[in-house]
Amino acid sequence: MSMKSFDKFCERLITAEPGSQKEILDERQKIARLRTSCETLAIFSTLMLVNLMFMEELFCWCESYTAASAVFIVLGMLEWIIMNIRRGSLFGVNGTGNMVVMGYLLLIYAAIFAANLSGEEFSVVRDGMLTKEFIIACAGGILLVCAVIIFISARKNKLQSLDK
C-alpha cells in the first residue's frame, strides 16, 4: 500500500459519518417494517401467553419452557422475514448487505444450536413430552430455513436491480 493510498484510507476513516453503514429505508418501507414488527410481536406475545397457560394448567407438552420459547422466537422471526418479503421491506434502498449479514448470523446460531445437542441418545419423546434436544434441533432447523430465505431473497433482489 502506497503512502498516498494509506493517507486516503485514513482520511475516509476520520471523515466518514458514524453509522454510515446503516440500512436506509424509504418511508413506505419504514411503515411496512414497523407494522410487520408490531404484528409479529403481538402474535409472539399471544402465542407465549397461550403456551404458558396451556403448559401450566392443561398439558405439559415440552420438557423445558425455555426450549418452547426458543421455537416460538424463531417462528416469529420466520414470520417477520416472510411478511417483510411480501411487503417489499426486507431490504433497504442501499442494498441487501445488512440482511445478508443477518443471514450469516442466523447460520452461526443454527450451528450453535446444533453443537449444543448433547451426546446422549437422541430421542424425540421422553415421559410423554417432547425433549428439549428435539425442540432445540427444530429451532436450529427453522433458523437455517430463515437464513436460506434471506439468501435467496437477497440474490433475487440483486438480480432484479441489475435488470433495471
mmCIF file of C-alpha atoms in Angstrom:
data_model
loop_
_atom_site.group_PDB
_atom_site.id
_atom_site.type_symbol
_atom_site.label_atom_id
_atom_site.label_comp_id
_atom_site.label_asym_id
_atom_site.label_seq_id
_atom_site.Cartn_x
_atom_site.Cartn_y
_atom_site.Cartn_z
ATOM 1 C CA MET A 1 0.000 0.000 0.000
ATOM 2 C CA SER A 2 1.491 3.301 -1.036
ATOM 3 C CA MET A 3 1.655 6.255 1.296
ATOM 4 C CA LYS A 4 -0.891 8.178 -0.780
ATOM 5 C CA SER A 5 -3.461 5.369 -0.671
ATOM 6 C CA PHE A 6 -2.850 4.942 3.062
ATOM 7 C CA ASP A 7 -3.490 8.650 3.579
ATOM 8 C CA LYS A 8 -6.768 8.343 1.627
ATOM 9 C CA PHE A 9 -7.726 5.337 3.750
ATOM 10 C CA CYS A 10 -7.067 7.267 6.974
ATOM 11 C CA GLU A 11 -8.969 10.276 5.634
ATOM 12 C CA ARG A 12 -12.021 8.103 4.908
ATOM 13 C CA LEU A 13 -11.840 6.622 8.417
ATOM 14 C CA ILE A 14 -11.661 10.046 10.044
ATOM 15 C CA THR A 15 -14.188 11.925 7.922
ATOM 16 C CA ALA A 16 -16.747 9.159 7.468
ATOM 17 C CA GLU A 17 -20.067 9.784 9.161
ATOM 18 C CA PRO A 18 -20.646 7.497 12.108
ATOM 19 C CA GLY A 19 -23.231 4.870 11.320
ATOM 20 C CA SER A 20 -22.901 5.390 7.571
ATOM 21 C CA GLN A 21 -23.272 1.639 7.076
ATOM 22 C CA LYS A 22 -26.821 1.734 8.422
ATOM 23 C CA GLU A 23 -29.630 0.385 6.343
ATOM 24 C CA ILE A 24 -31.559 3.105 4.536
ATOM 25 C CA LEU A 25 -35.308 2.568 4.178
ATOM 26 C CA ASP A 26 -37.770 4.787 2.349
ATOM 27 C CA GLU A 27 -40.909 5.931 4.187
ATOM 28 C CA ARG A 28 -43.096 3.153 2.785
ATOM 29 C CA GLN A 29 -40.561 0.536 3.868
ATOM 30 C CA LYS A 30 -40.247 2.062 7.352
ATOM 31 C CA ILE A 31 -44.006 1.958 7.847
ATOM 32 C CA ALA A 32 -44.299 -1.583 6.464
ATOM 33 C CA ARG A 33 -41.422 -2.853 8.612
ATOM 34 C CA LEU A 34 -42.800 -1.184 11.739
ATOM 35 C CA ARG A 35 -46.243 -2.650 11.074
ATOM 36 C CA THR A 36 -44.772 -6.102 10.487
ATOM 37 C CA SER A 37 -42.703 -5.849 13.675
ATOM 38 C CA CYS A 38 -45.750 -4.858 15.741
ATOM 39 C CA GLU A 39 -47.859 -7.663 14.262
ATOM 40 C CA THR A 40 -45.108 -10.215 14.877
ATOM 41 C CA LEU A 41 -44.649 -9.025 18.456
ATOM 42 C CA ALA A 42 -48.387 -9.297 19.097
ATOM 43 C CA ILE A 43 -48.514 -12.812 17.626
ATOM 44 C CA PHE A 44 -45.427 -13.891 19.606
ATOM 45 C CA SER A 45 -46.771 -12.447 22.873
ATOM 46 C CA THR A 46 -50.133 -14.129 22.412
ATOM 47 C CA LEU A 47 -48.513 -17.420 21.499
ATOM 48 C CA MET A 48 -46.256 -17.300 24.564
ATOM 49 C CA LEU A 49 -49.172 -16.477 26.869
ATOM 50 C CA VAL A 50 -51.321 -19.287 25.479
ATOM 51 C CA ASN A 51 -48.390 -21.696 25.697
ATOM 52 C CA LEU A 52 -47.677 -20.798 29.323
ATOM 53 C CA MET A 53 -51.323 -21.222 30.291
ATOM 54 C CA PHE A 54 -51.535 -24.489 28.358
ATOM 55 C CA MET A 55 -48.350 -25.941 29.870
ATOM 56 C CA GLU A 56 -49.226 -24.871 33.416
ATOM 57 C CA GLU A 57 -52.880 -25.852 33.507
ATOM 58 C CA LEU A 58 -53.609 -28.488 30.854
ATOM 59 C CA PHE A 59 -50.770 -30.496 29.394
ATOM 60 C CA CYS A 60 -47.026 -30.002 29.575
ATOM 61 C CA TRP A 61 -46.005 -30.893 26.021
ATOM 62 C CA CYS A 62 -42.309 -29.987 26.321
ATOM 63 C CA GLU A 63 -39.644 -30.717 28.916
ATOM 64 C CA SER A 64 -38.451 -27.123 29.022
ATOM 65 C CA TYR A 65 -40.245 -23.792 28.947
ATOM 66 C CA THR A 66 -37.091 -22.208 27.548
ATOM 67 C CA ALA A 67 -36.902 -24.619 24.634
ATOM 68 C CA ALA A 68 -40.548 -23.942 23.794
ATOM 69 C CA SER A 69 -39.827 -20.205 23.928
ATOM 70 C CA ALA A 70 -36.867 -20.668 21.571
ATOM 71 C CA VAL A 71 -39.113 -22.322 18.991
ATOM 72 C CA PHE A 72 -41.672 -19.528 19.256
ATOM 73 C CA ILE A 73 -38.945 -16.896 18.893
ATOM 74 C CA VAL A 74 -37.580 -18.411 15.689
ATOM 75 C CA LEU A 75 -41.106 -18.942 14.347
ATOM 76 C CA GLY A 76 -41.717 -15.232 14.970
ATOM 77 C CA MET A 77 -38.510 -14.437 13.112
ATOM 78 C CA LEU A 78 -39.578 -16.612 10.187
ATOM 79 C CA GLU A 79 -42.960 -14.864 10.068
ATOM 80 C CA TRP A 80 -41.256 -11.441 10.231
ATOM 81 C CA ILE A 81 -38.939 -12.291 7.334
ATOM 82 C CA ILE A 82 -41.731 -13.685 5.148
ATOM 83 C CA MET A 83 -44.062 -10.742 5.814
ATOM 84 C CA ASN A 84 -41.307 -8.225 5.068
ATOM 85 C CA ILE A 85 -40.549 -10.012 1.804
ATOM 86 C CA ARG A 86 -44.235 -9.875 0.857
ATOM 87 C CA ARG A 87 -44.413 -6.161 1.698
ATOM 88 C CA GLY A 88 -41.118 -5.319 -0.022
ATOM 89 C CA SER A 89 -39.488 -4.003 3.129
ATOM 90 C CA LEU A 90 -36.901 -6.670 3.919
ATOM 91 C CA PHE A 91 -34.093 -4.874 2.095
ATOM 92 C CA GLY A 92 -33.322 -1.179 2.209
ATOM 93 C CA VAL A 93 -32.761 1.082 -0.753
ATOM 94 C CA ASN A 94 -28.982 0.903 -0.229
ATOM 95 C CA GLY A 95 -28.811 -2.823 -0.929
ATOM 96 C CA THR A 96 -29.017 -6.194 0.709
ATOM 97 C CA GLY A 97 -25.789 -6.144 2.729
ATOM 98 C CA ASN A 98 -27.262 -5.764 6.206
ATOM 99 C CA MET A 99 -29.757 -8.593 5.786
ATOM 100 C CA VAL A 100 -27.115 -10.871 4.281
ATOM 101 C CA VAL A 101 -25.026 -10.308 7.417
ATOM 102 C CA MET A 102 -28.123 -11.237 9.424
ATOM 103 C CA GLY A 103 -28.413 -14.412 7.330
ATOM 104 C CA TYR A 104 -24.828 -15.365 8.187
ATOM 105 C CA LEU A 105 -25.520 -14.698 11.875
ATOM 106 C CA LEU A 106 -28.555 -16.971 11.673
ATOM 107 C CA LEU A 107 -26.333 -19.679 10.184
ATOM 108 C CA ILE A 108 -23.934 -19.271 13.097
ATOM 109 C CA TYR A 109 -26.786 -19.518 15.603
ATOM 110 C CA ALA A 110 -28.114 -22.627 13.846
ATOM 111 C CA ALA A 111 -24.639 -24.159 14.153
ATOM 112 C CA ILE A 112 -24.537 -23.239 17.852
ATOM 113 C CA PHE A 113 -27.939 -24.873 18.362
ATOM 114 C CA ALA A 114 -26.656 -27.993 16.584
ATOM 115 C CA ALA A 115 -23.469 -28.022 18.664
ATOM 116 C CA ASN A 116 -25.463 -27.818 21.901
ATOM 117 C CA LEU A 117 -27.182 -31.108 21.222
ATOM 118 C CA SER A 118 -25.965 -33.497 23.872
ATOM 119 C CA GLY A 119 -24.001 -36.585 23.019
ATOM 120 C CA GLU A 120 -26.596 -38.733 24.740
ATOM 121 C CA GLU A 121 -29.015 -40.893 22.854
ATOM 122 C CA PHE A 122 -31.223 -38.501 20.912
ATOM 123 C CA SER A 123 -34.917 -39.057 21.426
ATOM 124 C CA VAL A 124 -37.983 -37.122 20.370
ATOM 125 C CA VAL A 125 -40.323 -38.055 23.222
ATOM 126 C CA ARG A 126 -39.431 -38.765 26.837
ATOM 127 C CA ASP A 127 -42.004 -39.277 29.615
ATOM 128 C CA GLY A 128 -44.822 -38.199 27.300
ATOM 129 C CA MET A 129 -43.189 -34.841 26.463
ATOM 130 C CA LEU A 130 -41.075 -33.608 23.591
ATOM 131 C CA THR A 131 -37.439 -33.498 24.627
ATOM 132 C CA LYS A 132 -35.611 -30.205 24.834
ATOM 133 C CA GLU A 133 -32.925 -31.563 22.493
ATOM 134 C CA PHE A 134 -35.541 -32.192 19.813
ATOM 135 C CA ILE A 135 -37.137 -28.759 20.313
ATOM 136 C CA ILE A 136 -33.742 -27.016 20.115
ATOM 137 C CA ALA A 137 -32.924 -29.007 16.964
ATOM 138 C CA CYS A 138 -36.233 -27.824 15.469
ATOM 139 C CA ALA A 139 -35.378 -24.230 16.392
ATOM 140 C CA GLY A 140 -31.972 -24.597 14.723
ATOM 141 C CA GLY A 141 -33.641 -26.009 11.623
ATOM 142 C CA ILE A 142 -36.035 -23.052 11.482
ATOM 143 C CA LEU A 143 -33.070 -20.670 11.822
ATOM 144 C CA LEU A 144 -31.433 -22.454 8.905
ATOM 145 C CA VAL A 145 -34.625 -22.003 6.849
ATOM 146 C CA CYS A 146 -34.685 -18.285 7.763
ATOM 147 C CA ALA A 147 -31.083 -17.864 6.587
ATOM 148 C CA VAL A 148 -31.772 -19.668 3.307
ATOM 149 C CA ILE A 149 -34.845 -17.495 2.674
ATOM 150 C CA ILE A 150 -32.775 -14.364 3.279
ATOM 151 C CA PHE A 151 -30.014 -15.512 0.917
ATOM 152 C CA ILE A 152 -32.464 -16.466 -1.838
ATOM 153 C CA SER A 153 -34.338 -13.173 -1.461
ATOM 154 C CA ALA A 154 -31.101 -11.181 -1.500
ATOM 155 C CA ARG A 155 -29.977 -12.953 -4.670
ATOM 156 C CA LYS A 156 -33.345 -12.346 -6.306
ATOM 157 C CA ASN A 157 -33.257 -8.681 -5.246
ATOM 158 C CA LYS A 158 -29.759 -8.212 -6.697
ATOM 159 C CA LEU A 159 -30.789 -9.839 -9.979
ATOM 160 C CA GLN A 160 -33.867 -7.607 -10.194
ATOM 161 C CA SER A 161 -31.793 -4.493 -9.528
ATOM 162 C CA LEU A 162 -29.379 -5.486 -12.290
ATOM 163 C CA ASP A 163 -32.265 -5.817 -14.757
ATOM 164 C CA LYS A 164 -33.404 -2.235 -14.129
#
